[in-house]
């Protein structure tokens, strides 16, 4: 797969949305005006999921009949995800053993669940984000569960049937979230794969369409209308915030539709002059750092504020300065990690795990961003 530079830009936007939400929007609580302004960042992970669904499905479909289909896919994924993830798990383990900073390293979710990537189920069961140091890993757990199941689905389900399976998932998941919204649950709808699979399935469906011979101007026109309609309702999410009744049910559905339409239209208009900002080197750089920045930004901010003895806020000069320092520190660490750990390992994995004979699945070749981050 070749590189789609516009997707780098979208990945960078997803990362910055999440970090802006956590660093600025959520800093002073729901009663502060920036909470609503940046609340859309709460759904940045949904954009990651759509991108992941598209990229992973494209890879799998293009190599569906490759002799090393499973070994190459899982080998590349392991080298991309596991080094940073298990390094963080190891640091958390030693931090817990040392007894220092319980706020960072203690939590109700059993430690062994992080080793097997099933912590999201315990988060839902215990209604907690678990260990603060690893709080954001619920989304990575969903991704790994997707990686575990979906290659088998692609290998076994005929390509002309796969879109129907994906459409069924896209229709069922919002119903599940709606039903769950009538229960006391406040975590499961967000961290369990059965409630988030529709977002990944939207990206996967886009990949199926892009690789098929059924592409038409009429479909593009319809998706453009969907994007315009969804865009009109995005401000409602920002205004209503998290306090809206059944917010989990409709907000994530709307976000999935919106981001899915955005990705679709960007792909259909690849190379357009107005998409040049998405193809910029700055976007590519933040895209390369997006995985690590997502994993570390929580505890970086915590350590910066705690070491400086500054209250977590953006309403004071000291709070703004500490927030800026946290941002710079986060991406400095990401640059170091990418240069000395992630890039060499990713290059090795692509040399080591090759698909061999690739299936010529589509009339139009799909392209891959240089780094798949989530």
Coordinates of C-alpha atoms in Angstrom, one line a residue:
X1 CA 0.0 0.0 0.0
X2 CA 1.2 3.5 -0.8
X3 CA 0.9 6.4 1.6
X4 CA -2.2 8.5 1.8
X5 CA -0.9 11.7 3.2
X6 CA -4.3 13.2 3.9
X7 CA -4.9 10.4 6.4
X8 CA -1.8 11.4 8.3
X9 CA -3.5 14.8 8.7
X10 CA -6.7 13.3 10.0
X11 CA -4.7 11.1 12.5
X12 CA -2.9 14.2 13.7
X13 CA -6.2 16.0 14.2
X14 CA -7.6 13.0 16.1
X15 CA -4.6 13.1 18.5
X16 CA -4.7 16.8 19.0
X17 CA -8.5 16.7 19.6
X18 CA -8.0 14.2 22.4
X19 CA -5.1 16.1 24.0
X20 CA -6.8 19.5 23.7
X21 CA -9.9 18.0 25.5
X22 CA -7.9 16.5 28.3
X23 CA -5.4 19.3 28.7
X24 CA -7.7 22.3 28.2
X25 CA -11.4 21.4 27.9
X26 CA -11.7 19.1 30.9
X27 CA -9.2 20.9 33.1
X28 CA -11.7 23.1 34.9
X29 CA -14.8 20.8 34.9
X30 CA -18.2 20.9 33.1
X31 CA -19.1 24.3 34.5
X32 CA -16.3 26.1 32.7
X33 CA -17.0 27.3 29.1
X34 CA -14.1 25.5 27.5
X35 CA -15.6 22.2 28.5
X36 CA -18.4 22.6 25.9
X37 CA -16.1 24.3 23.3
X38 CA -13.7 21.4 23.3
X39 CA -16.1 18.6 24.2
X40 CA -15.8 17.3 20.6
X41 CA -12.3 16.2 21.6
X42 CA -14.0 13.6 23.8
X43 CA -14.8 11.8 20.5
X44 CA -11.3 12.0 19.0
X45 CA -10.9 8.3 19.6
X46 CA -13.9 7.7 17.3
X47 CA -11.9 9.2 14.5
X48 CA -9.0 7.0 15.4
X49 CA -11.3 4.0 15.2
X50 CA -12.7 4.9 11.7
X51 CA -9.1 5.4 10.4
X52 CA -8.0 2.1 11.9
X53 CA -11.0 0.2 10.5
X54 CA -10.3 1.6 7.0
X55 CA -6.5 1.0 7.0
X56 CA -6.6 -2.4 8.6
X57 CA -9.4 -3.7 6.4
X58 CA -7.6 -2.4 3.3
X59 CA -4.5 -4.3 4.3
X60 CA -6.4 -7.5 5.1
X61 CA -8.4 -7.4 1.9
X62 CA -5.5 -6.7 -0.4
X63 CA -3.6 -9.6 1.1
X64 CA -6.6 -12.0 1.7
X65 CA -5.0 -14.9 -0.1
X66 CA -1.4 -14.2 0.9
X67 CA 0.4 -17.3 2.2
X68 CA 1.5 -15.5 5.3
X69 CA -1.7 -13.7 5.9
X70 CA -2.0 -14.2 9.6
X71 CA 1.7 -14.3 10.6
X72 CA 2.6 -11.1 8.7
X73 CA -0.4 -9.2 10.0
X74 CA 0.0 -10.1 13.6
X75 CA 3.8 -9.8 13.4
X76 CA 3.6 -6.2 12.1
X77 CA 0.9 -5.3 14.7
X78 CA 2.9 -6.7 17.6
X79 CA 6.0 -4.7 16.7
X80 CA 3.9 -1.6 16.2
X81 CA 1.8 -1.7 19.4
X82 CA 3.5 -3.9 22.0
X83 CA 6.9 -2.2 22.7
X84 CA 5.4 1.1 23.9
X85 CA 2.4 -0.6 25.6
X86 CA 4.4 -3.2 27.6
X87 CA 7.0 -0.7 28.5
X88 CA 4.3 1.4 30.1
X89 CA 2.9 -1.7 31.8
X90 CA 6.3 -2.6 33.2
X91 CA 6.9 0.9 34.5
X92 CA 3.5 0.8 36.1
X93 CA 4.3 -2.5 37.7
X94 CA 7.5 -1.3 39.3
X95 CA 5.8 2.0 40.3
X96 CA 3.2 -0.1 42.1
X97 CA 5.8 -2.3 43.8
X98 CA 7.7 0.8 45.0
X99 CA 4.7 2.1 46.6
X100 CA 5.4 5.6 45.3
X101 CA 2.6 7.8 43.9
X102 CA -0.5 5.6 44.5
X103 CA -2.5 8.1 42.4
X104 CA -0.6 7.1 39.3
X105 CA 0.0 3.4 39.9
X106 CA -2.8 2.0 42.1
X107 CA -6.2 1.0 40.8
X108 CA -9.1 -1.4 41.2
X109 CA -8.6 -3.2 37.8
X110 CA -6.5 -6.3 38.3
X111 CA -3.0 -5.9 36.9
X112 CA -3.0 -9.2 35.0
X113 CA -5.8 -7.9 32.8
X114 CA -3.4 -5.4 31.3
X115 CA -1.0 -8.1 30.3
X116 CA -3.7 -9.8 28.2
X117 CA -5.4 -6.7 26.8
X118 CA -8.8 -7.3 28.5
X119 CA -8.7 -4.5 31.0
X120 CA -11.7 -2.8 29.3
X121 CA -14.0 -5.6 30.5
X122 CA -12.9 -5.1 34.1
X123 CA -13.3 -1.3 33.7
X124 CA -16.9 -1.9 32.7
X125 CA -17.5 -4.4 35.5
X126 CA -16.0 -2.2 38.2
X127 CA -17.2 1.1 36.7
X128 CA -13.7 2.6 36.9
X129 CA -10.9 3.7 34.6
X130 CA -8.5 1.6 36.5
X131 CA -4.9 2.6 37.0
X132 CA -4.4 6.2 36.0
X133 CA -1.1 5.5 34.4
X134 CA -2.8 3.1 32.0
X135 CA -6.3 4.7 32.0
X136 CA -6.3 5.3 28.2
X137 CA -5.5 1.8 27.3
X138 CA -9.1 0.8 27.1
X139 CA -9.2 1.9 23.4
X140 CA -6.0 -0.1 22.7
X141 CA -7.7 -3.1 24.2
X142 CA -10.7 -2.7 21.8
X143 CA -8.2 -2.4 18.9
X144 CA -6.4 -5.6 19.9
X145 CA -9.7 -7.4 20.3
X146 CA -10.6 -6.2 16.8
X147 CA -7.2 -7.4 15.5
X148 CA -7.8 -10.8 17.1
X149 CA -11.2 -11.4 15.4
X150 CA -11.3 -9.4 12.2
X151 CA -8.5 -11.1 10.2
X152 CA -10.3 -14.4 10.6
X153 CA -13.6 -12.8 9.5
X154 CA -11.9 -11.4 6.4
X155 CA -10.3 -14.7 5.6
X156 CA -13.5 -16.7 5.9
X157 CA -16.3 -14.4 4.8
X158 CA -16.5 -13.9 1.0
X159 CA -15.7 -10.3 0.0
X160 CA -19.1 -9.7 -1.4
X161 CA -20.7 -10.8 1.9
X162 CA -18.4 -8.8 4.2
X163 CA -20.1 -5.4 3.6
X164 CA -23.4 -6.9 4.8
X165 CA -21.8 -8.2 8.0
X166 CA -20.3 -4.7 8.6
X167 CA -23.7 -3.0 7.9
X168 CA -25.3 -5.3 10.5
X169 CA -22.7 -4.3 13.1
X170 CA -23.2 -0.6 12.2
X171 CA -27.0 -1.0 12.8
X172 CA -26.9 -3.1 15.9
X173 CA -24.3 -1.3 18.0
X174 CA -26.2 2.0 18.4
X175 CA -29.2 -0.1 19.5
X176 CA -27.0 -1.7 22.2
X177 CA -25.8 1.7 23.4
X178 CA -29.4 2.9 23.6
X179 CA -30.5 0.0 25.7
X180 CA -27.4 0.4 27.9
X181 CA -28.3 4.1 28.4
X182 CA -31.3 2.9 30.4
X183 CA -29.0 1.1 32.9
X184 CA -26.8 2.5 35.7
X185 CA -23.8 1.8 33.5
X186 CA -21.4 4.8 33.0
X187 CA -18.4 3.0 31.6
X188 CA -19.4 0.0 29.5
X189 CA -20.9 1.9 26.7
X190 CA -17.6 3.6 26.2
X191 CA -15.0 0.9 26.7
X192 CA -16.6 -2.4 25.6
X193 CA -16.1 -3.6 22.0
X194 CA -19.8 -4.5 21.4
X195 CA -20.7 -0.9 22.0
X196 CA -17.8 0.6 19.9
X197 CA -17.5 -1.9 17.0
X198 CA -19.8 0.2 14.7
X199 CA -17.2 3.0 14.5
X200 CA -14.5 0.6 13.4
X201 CA -17.0 -1.1 11.0
X202 CA -17.7 2.2 9.3
X203 CA -14.0 2.5 8.4
X204 CA -14.0 -1.1 7.3
X205 CA -17.0 -0.5 5.1
X206 CA -15.3 2.4 3.5
X207 CA -12.4 0.1 2.7
X208 CA -14.7 -2.4 1.1
X209 CA -16.3 0.2 -1.0
X210 CA -13.0 1.7 -2.1
X211 CA -11.7 -1.7 -3.1
X212 CA -14.8 -2.7 -5.0
X213 CA -16.0 -2.0 -8.5
X214 CA -19.2 -0.4 -7.3
X215 CA -17.9 3.1 -6.7
X216 CA -20.2 5.7 -8.1
X217 CA -20.8 9.5 -8.2
X218 CA -24.2 8.9 -6.6
X219 CA -22.8 7.3 -3.5
X220 CA -20.3 10.1 -3.1
X221 CA -23.1 12.6 -3.5
X222 CA -25.2 10.8 -0.8
X223 CA -22.2 10.7 1.7
X224 CA -21.6 14.4 1.1
X225 CA -25.2 15.1 2.1
X226 CA -24.7 12.9 5.2
X227 CA -21.6 14.9 6.1
X228 CA -23.4 18.2 5.8
X229 CA -26.3 16.9 7.8
X230 CA -24.1 15.5 10.6
X231 CA -22.1 18.7 10.6
X232 CA -25.2 20.7 11.5
X233 CA -25.7 18.5 14.6
X234 CA -22.1 18.4 15.9
X235 CA -22.7 21.8 17.7
X236 CA -25.6 20.1 19.5
X237 CA -23.0 17.7 21.0
X238 CA -20.8 20.6 22.1
X239 CA -23.8 22.4 23.7
X240 CA -25.4 19.4 25.4
X241 CA -22.2 17.9 26.8
X242 CA -22.1 14.8 28.9
X243 CA -25.1 15.6 31.0
X244 CA -27.7 15.0 28.2
X245 CA -30.1 12.1 28.8
X246 CA -28.9 9.1 26.8
X247 CA -25.9 11.0 25.6
X248 CA -24.0 7.8 25.2
X249 CA -26.6 6.5 22.8
X250 CA -26.9 9.3 20.3
X251 CA -23.7 11.3 20.6
X252 CA -21.4 8.5 19.7
X253 CA -23.6 7.4 16.9
X254 CA -23.6 11.0 15.5
X255 CA -19.8 11.2 16.0
X256 CA -19.3 7.9 14.1
X257 CA -21.5 9.1 11.2
X258 CA -19.7 12.4 11.1
X259 CA -16.1 11.1 11.2
X260 CA -17.0 8.3 8.8
X261 CA -18.3 10.8 6.3
X262 CA -15.2 13.0 6.8
X263 CA -12.9 10.1 6.1
X264 CA -14.9 9.0 3.0
X265 CA -14.9 12.5 1.5
X266 CA -11.2 13.0 2.2
X267 CA -10.4 9.8 0.4
X268 CA -12.7 10.6 -2.5
X269 CA -11.0 14.0 -2.9
X270 CA -7.5 12.9 -2.3
X271 CA -5.0 15.3 -3.9
X272 CA -7.4 18.3 -3.9
X273 CA -5.8 21.6 -3.2
X274 CA -8.0 22.4 -0.3
X275 CA -6.8 19.3 1.5
X276 CA -3.2 20.5 1.3
X277 CA -3.1 21.2 5.1
X278 CA -3.7 17.5 5.7
X279 CA -0.7 16.6 3.6
X280 CA 1.6 19.0 5.4
X281 CA 4.8 17.8 7.1
X282 CA 3.5 19.1 10.4
X283 CA 0.5 16.8 10.1
X284 CA 2.7 13.9 9.2
X285 CA 4.9 14.5 12.2
X286 CA 2.0 14.7 14.6
X287 CA 0.6 11.6 13.0
X288 CA 3.8 9.7 13.6
X289 CA 3.6 10.7 17.3
X290 CA -0.2 10.1 17.7
X291 CA 0.0 6.6 19.2
X292 CA 2.6 7.4 21.8
X293 CA 1.0 10.8 22.6
X294 CA -2.3 9.2 23.2
X295 CA -0.7 6.7 25.6
X296 CA 1.4 9.1 27.7
X297 CA -0.3 12.5 27.7
X298 CA -2.5 11.7 30.8
X299 CA 0.4 11.0 33.1
X300 CA 2.7 13.6 31.6
X301 CA 0.2 16.3 32.5
X302 CA -0.2 14.8 36.0
X303 CA 3.5 14.8 36.7
X304 CA 4.1 18.3 35.3
X305 CA 1.4 19.8 37.5
X306 CA 2.3 17.8 40.6
X307 CA 6.0 18.5 40.3
X308 CA 5.5 22.2 39.8
X309 CA 2.9 22.3 42.6
X310 CA 0.4 24.0 40.3
X311 CA -3.4 23.5 40.4
X312 CA -4.7 21.8 37.2
X313 CA -6.5 24.7 35.5
X314 CA -6.3 27.0 32.5
X315 CA -7.7 30.0 34.3
X316 CA -4.4 31.2 35.8
X317 CA -1.1 32.1 34.2
X318 CA 0.7 29.3 36.1
X319 CA -1.9 26.8 35.0
X320 CA -1.6 27.9 31.4
X321 CA 2.2 27.7 31.5
X322 CA 2.1 24.2 33.1
X323 CA -0.3 23.1 30.4
X324 CA 2.0 24.4 27.7
X325 CA 4.9 22.6 29.3
X326 CA 2.9 19.4 29.5
X327 CA 2.1 19.7 25.8
X328 CA 5.8 20.3 24.8
X329 CA 7.0 17.5 27.1
X330 CA 4.5 15.1 25.7
X331 CA 5.6 15.6 22.1
X332 CA 9.3 15.8 22.9
X333 CA 9.0 12.3 24.5
X334 CA 7.0 11.2 21.4
X335 CA 9.8 12.4 19.0
X336 CA 12.4 10.6 21.0
X337 CA 10.3 7.4 21.2
X338 CA 9.6 7.5 17.5
X339 CA 13.2 8.1 16.4
X340 CA 14.9 5.6 18.6
X341 CA 12.3 2.9 19.3
X342 CA 9.2 2.9 17.1
X343 CA 10.6 3.7 13.7
X344 CA 13.4 1.1 13.8
X345 CA 11.1 -1.6 15.1
X346 CA 8.4 -0.7 12.6
X347 CA 10.9 -0.9 9.7
X348 CA 12.3 -4.2 11.0
X349 CA 8.7 -5.6 11.2
X350 CA 8.0 -4.7 7.6
X351 CA 11.2 -6.3 6.4
X352 CA 10.6 -9.4 8.6
X353 CA 6.9 -10.0 8.0
X354 CA 6.0 -9.8 4.3
X355 CA 2.7 -10.9 2.8
X356 CA 4.4 -12.4 -0.2
X357 CA 2.0 -12.8 -3.1
X358 CA -0.7 -10.1 -2.7
X359 CA -4.2 -10.5 -4.0
X360 CA -5.1 -8.0 -6.7
X361 CA -8.5 -7.3 -5.1
X362 CA -9.4 -4.0 -6.5
X363 CA -9.4 -2.0 -9.7
X364 CA -8.0 1.0 -7.9
X365 CA -5.1 0.2 -5.5
X366 CA -5.5 1.2 -1.9
X367 CA -2.8 3.1 -0.1
X368 CA -1.5 2.9 3.4
X369 CA -0.2 5.7 5.6
X370 CA 3.4 5.2 6.5
X371 CA 2.5 4.4 10.1
X372 CA -0.6 2.8 11.5
X373 CA -0.9 4.2 15.0
X374 CA -4.0 2.7 16.5

